[in-house]
DNA sequence: GGTTCTAACAAAAACGTTTTTTCATGTCAA
DNA sequence: TTGACATGAAAAAACGTTTTTGTTAGAACC
């Protein structure tokens, strides 16, 4: 009656008490020990037996009891995930859709490997969440002086960050991360803007407390120096919302020689840019091209729909979990960093030219590449 | 080395392998059975023994191993939490801060009672999250035709909603919910606006797919009829963001007899109202008073800072978890619904008059009542 | 003075795995 | 032919609880 599958549309056939290792053993005509060894790759068994047992287990839909397993291993089976923050940066994250997608995928990946992911979002102090014992932790978008990260390191809790730390962990501890290549992604979106007719591109970004911001800025600067353009950067302080993007856009558009395209490192900022354009009766994309980083529903529904850099948060979440579990299980070897590919979803906000000459049809759903 | 406390600032004294029930038993000079009975309130023991054992356990810092407990109880120890959605309402939730606060508090409450809370946010289809087995689920802001809720009901998964369903569960299943009194909260914020000099108040709300929206609208209408004011309601369709609030505000302000105060049911909409006021050179609060539902960082930092209705999401999260666990454990009796008190944080956006006559000093941090 | 009852507790079984130990069987070298 | 050793697999122990079943001592009853 309880403990049912979350999406149990077709309620499993009267669920005659769950399949256990003993059932698999009986079906295969071996002992539970052998099943355990076969499935875990331990013990001494011929490969043929291993495969036979594996296929029987598969067929029976055997899923080991997580609690029993954790009981033996002495682990809690809990992984923590937390959005990095610090005194100066109360909340480093600007994007709801991004976080929810990452979280959702990470949850799935964790459960698939027999762990549960517990979230800690607001951190008023060391007391919050004080009693949770986790086998490891994921820190999203680590900011420079987040005290939590040091605390985790000191407590020897395995940590994987999504986005890179600004300095390696103390005490020679391993550094594990999952990230996009934001330098490359920035160069690609800038190339996209240029190929669609942008003459001068401005950048709106947050303070460089996270690696993705630093990467975007350096990618932008590199691109500028390569194209002989003077960098035009407006940095947002305080909370990240459309109003902040609006003000930053005004700053850029008030320049003596204003840009005719703006790339914002967060979708909310880009939405603010659209508002600023509207306030000045600038047509998007003809007078001003706008693109943002991180796609969202709001971007897709904006007027006009926003071109966006796709960061693949699901893949980041899954990889982070997988890396963290590897880190927890392989005590000695350190898992390699993971770089998750990015993409661009092209929408009307940058549809000024398509290729050399020619105007792209203005449709709500732009073409998308690299989106699964 | 693993399984350390998340915030292990003072790393526990070399942690000489965790305190177990046997340690408590030895310290108390009784058997593990007796300790278990004493702490769970089962078995036949004199109260004096119970208390003695409880205090020893407390003193030793005994915390039962969750996995062992779940193993014998046959539960997974997992609670699911999901934001309601449906075909027509892809994402019912408008507020990041609100959700994170609720989630964070709920996580803490769950862990405190030996459960883990797993999140499913994006639901692309029945496959997502398909393999997670939960002992129960929390559905946040249930919308009318969310297929998930029916699926959970059919699978006999205990469900608690935050916000009320629009119709009772099928098959005579118990209905459990945690909610604010949004009708009352709406009346209070309207009274606040009126007492500070508002003559005519407009309402901006989302489509009435959630109970809180329906409550806000009915509270507003009741207040209007009581005050002889014609209701002025602008309903937002599509994604909820500042742009949507902006457009809704324009709609109200373009009326022949426009309001001099606007209450928006989500903070992002209220921020959009501020932008609309600025675009028309209306001074807030003198020309237009603005208030939103749900406080957020962005509201506090807005220009001017926004008066907001406090919904106490932490308390909602904690109560939901607690109610859900009660529901899971008490197979027969159904826990009572919980109504979480609301409050108002008064800030500059409504600081036109303070009481009869007199103008409140314009400071960033307004007074706050009912905020803990 | 035996039986029955109850209070207070302890011993043992169970939960479903993993890990460690043991036990056959064969094979090979001496 | 006899150890020594490898292979394949099973038995047993362990993980830390809760639950079920026993056990003892004393009180109550006839």
Short mmCIF file of N, CA and C in Angstrom, two decimals, chain A residues 242 267-275 278 284 290-292 294-308 347-350 362-366, chain B residues 237-244 247:
data_model
loop_
_atom_site.label_atom_id
_atom_site.label_comp_id
_atom_site.label_asym_id
_atom_site.label_seq_id
_atom_site.Cartn_x
_atom_site.Cartn_y
_atom_site.Cartn_z
N UNK A 242 14.77 40.95 -13.75
CA UNK A 242 14.64 41.68 -15.01
C UNK A 242 14.96 43.15 -14.84
N UNK A 267 19.20 34.46 -18.26
CA UNK A 267 18.00 34.73 -19.05
C UNK A 267 17.17 35.86 -18.48
N UNK A 268 17.15 35.99 -17.16
CA UNK A 268 16.37 37.07 -16.59
C UNK A 268 16.93 38.43 -16.99
N UNK A 269 18.25 38.50 -17.05
CA UNK A 269 18.87 39.76 -17.49
C UNK A 269 18.50 40.04 -18.94
N UNK A 270 18.51 39.00 -19.76
CA UNK A 270 18.16 39.19 -21.17
C UNK A 270 16.72 39.67 -21.31
N UNK A 271 15.84 39.15 -20.47
CA UNK A 271 14.45 39.61 -20.52
C UNK A 271 14.39 41.11 -20.17
N UNK A 272 15.23 41.51 -19.24
CA UNK A 272 15.29 42.93 -18.90
C UNK A 272 15.79 43.77 -20.07
N UNK A 273 16.69 43.20 -20.84
CA UNK A 273 17.19 43.91 -22.02
C UNK A 273 16.05 44.13 -23.02
N UNK A 274 15.24 43.10 -23.19
CA UNK A 274 14.08 43.25 -24.09
C UNK A 274 13.19 44.40 -23.62
N UNK A 275 12.99 44.46 -22.32
CA UNK A 275 12.13 45.52 -21.78
C UNK A 275 12.76 46.89 -22.06
N UNK A 278 12.24 47.83 -25.61
CA UNK A 278 10.87 48.26 -25.83
C UNK A 278 10.68 49.69 -25.31
N UNK A 284 13.57 44.67 -31.87
CA UNK A 284 14.41 43.48 -31.73
C UNK A 284 13.97 42.48 -32.78
N UNK A 290 19.34 40.41 -29.18
CA UNK A 290 19.46 40.04 -27.77
C UNK A 290 19.58 38.52 -27.66
N UNK A 291 20.51 38.10 -26.84
CA UNK A 291 20.64 36.67 -26.55
C UNK A 291 20.97 36.50 -25.08
N UNK A 292 20.54 35.39 -24.53
CA UNK A 292 20.80 35.13 -23.13
C UNK A 292 21.44 33.77 -22.93
N UNK A 294 21.32 30.27 -20.81
CA UNK A 294 20.34 29.44 -20.14
C UNK A 294 18.97 29.67 -20.76
N UNK A 295 18.43 28.65 -21.28
CA UNK A 295 17.09 28.75 -21.84
C UNK A 295 16.06 28.61 -20.72
N UNK A 296 14.90 29.14 -20.94
CA UNK A 296 13.82 29.02 -19.96
C UNK A 296 12.50 29.20 -20.68
N UNK A 297 11.44 28.82 -19.99
CA UNK A 297 10.11 29.06 -20.53
C UNK A 297 9.90 30.53 -20.84
N UNK A 298 10.34 31.37 -19.90
CA UNK A 298 10.13 32.80 -20.09
C UNK A 298 10.84 33.28 -21.35
N UNK A 299 12.03 32.75 -21.62
CA UNK A 299 12.76 33.13 -22.83
C UNK A 299 12.00 32.71 -24.08
N UNK A 300 11.48 31.51 -24.04
CA UNK A 300 10.78 31.00 -25.21
C UNK A 300 9.49 31.77 -25.48
N UNK A 301 8.87 32.26 -24.43
CA UNK A 301 7.60 32.96 -24.57
C UNK A 301 7.77 34.47 -24.67
N UNK A 302 8.99 34.94 -24.58
CA UNK A 302 9.20 36.38 -24.57
C UNK A 302 8.78 36.98 -25.91
N UNK A 303 8.69 38.28 -25.92
CA UNK A 303 8.29 38.97 -27.15
C UNK A 303 9.40 39.92 -27.54
N UNK A 304 10.18 39.62 -28.56
CA UNK A 304 10.18 38.37 -29.32
C UNK A 304 10.89 37.25 -28.55
N UNK A 305 10.64 36.00 -28.95
CA UNK A 305 11.32 34.87 -28.30
C UNK A 305 12.83 35.04 -28.34
N UNK A 306 13.46 34.66 -27.22
CA UNK A 306 14.89 34.92 -27.04
C UNK A 306 15.78 33.78 -27.52
N UNK A 307 16.77 34.11 -28.30
CA UNK A 307 17.84 33.16 -28.58
C UNK A 307 18.62 32.91 -27.29
N UNK A 308 18.99 31.65 -27.07
CA UNK A 308 19.64 31.34 -25.79
C UNK A 308 20.73 30.29 -25.96
N UNK A 347 16.31 31.87 -31.87
CA UNK A 347 14.94 32.35 -31.94
C UNK A 347 14.93 33.74 -32.55
N UNK A 348 13.76 34.36 -32.49
CA UNK A 348 13.57 35.58 -33.25
C UNK A 348 14.44 36.75 -32.79
N UNK A 349 14.84 36.74 -31.55
CA UNK A 349 15.56 37.90 -31.02
C UNK A 349 16.92 38.13 -31.67
N UNK A 350 17.38 37.13 -32.44
CA UNK A 350 18.64 37.33 -33.16
C UNK A 350 18.47 37.05 -34.65
N UNK A 362 10.24 35.04 -39.37
CA UNK A 362 10.08 35.33 -37.95
C UNK A 362 9.03 34.42 -37.35
N UNK A 363 9.43 33.32 -36.79
CA UNK A 363 8.50 32.39 -36.18
C UNK A 363 8.80 32.27 -34.70
N UNK A 364 7.79 31.85 -33.95
CA UNK A 364 8.03 31.76 -32.51
C UNK A 364 9.06 30.68 -32.18
N UNK A 365 8.90 29.51 -32.82
CA UNK A 365 9.83 28.44 -32.52
C UNK A 365 11.01 28.50 -33.48
N UNK A 366 12.13 28.96 -33.01
CA UNK A 366 13.31 29.00 -33.85
C UNK A 366 13.88 27.61 -34.00
N UNK B 237 -1.90 35.37 -18.36
CA UNK B 237 -1.84 34.06 -19.01
C UNK B 237 -0.38 33.78 -19.40
N UNK B 238 -0.07 32.53 -19.56
CA UNK B 238 1.29 32.18 -19.98
C UNK B 238 2.26 32.26 -18.82
N UNK B 239 3.56 32.27 -19.13
CA UNK B 239 4.56 32.22 -18.07
C UNK B 239 4.48 33.45 -17.18
N UNK B 240 4.83 33.24 -15.93
CA UNK B 240 4.75 34.32 -14.96
C UNK B 240 6.11 34.98 -14.82
N UNK B 241 6.18 36.21 -15.23
CA UNK B 241 7.42 36.96 -15.02
C UNK B 241 7.10 38.44 -14.96
N UNK B 242 8.15 39.23 -14.86
CA UNK B 242 7.91 40.66 -14.67
C UNK B 242 7.22 41.27 -15.89
N UNK B 243 7.57 40.76 -17.05
CA UNK B 243 6.93 41.28 -18.25
C UNK B 243 5.42 41.08 -18.21
N UNK B 244 5.00 39.93 -17.73
CA UNK B 244 3.57 39.66 -17.63
C UNK B 244 2.91 40.63 -16.65
N UNK B 247 2.55 44.07 -18.30
CA UNK B 247 1.42 44.18 -19.23
C UNK B 247 0.09 44.22 -18.49
#
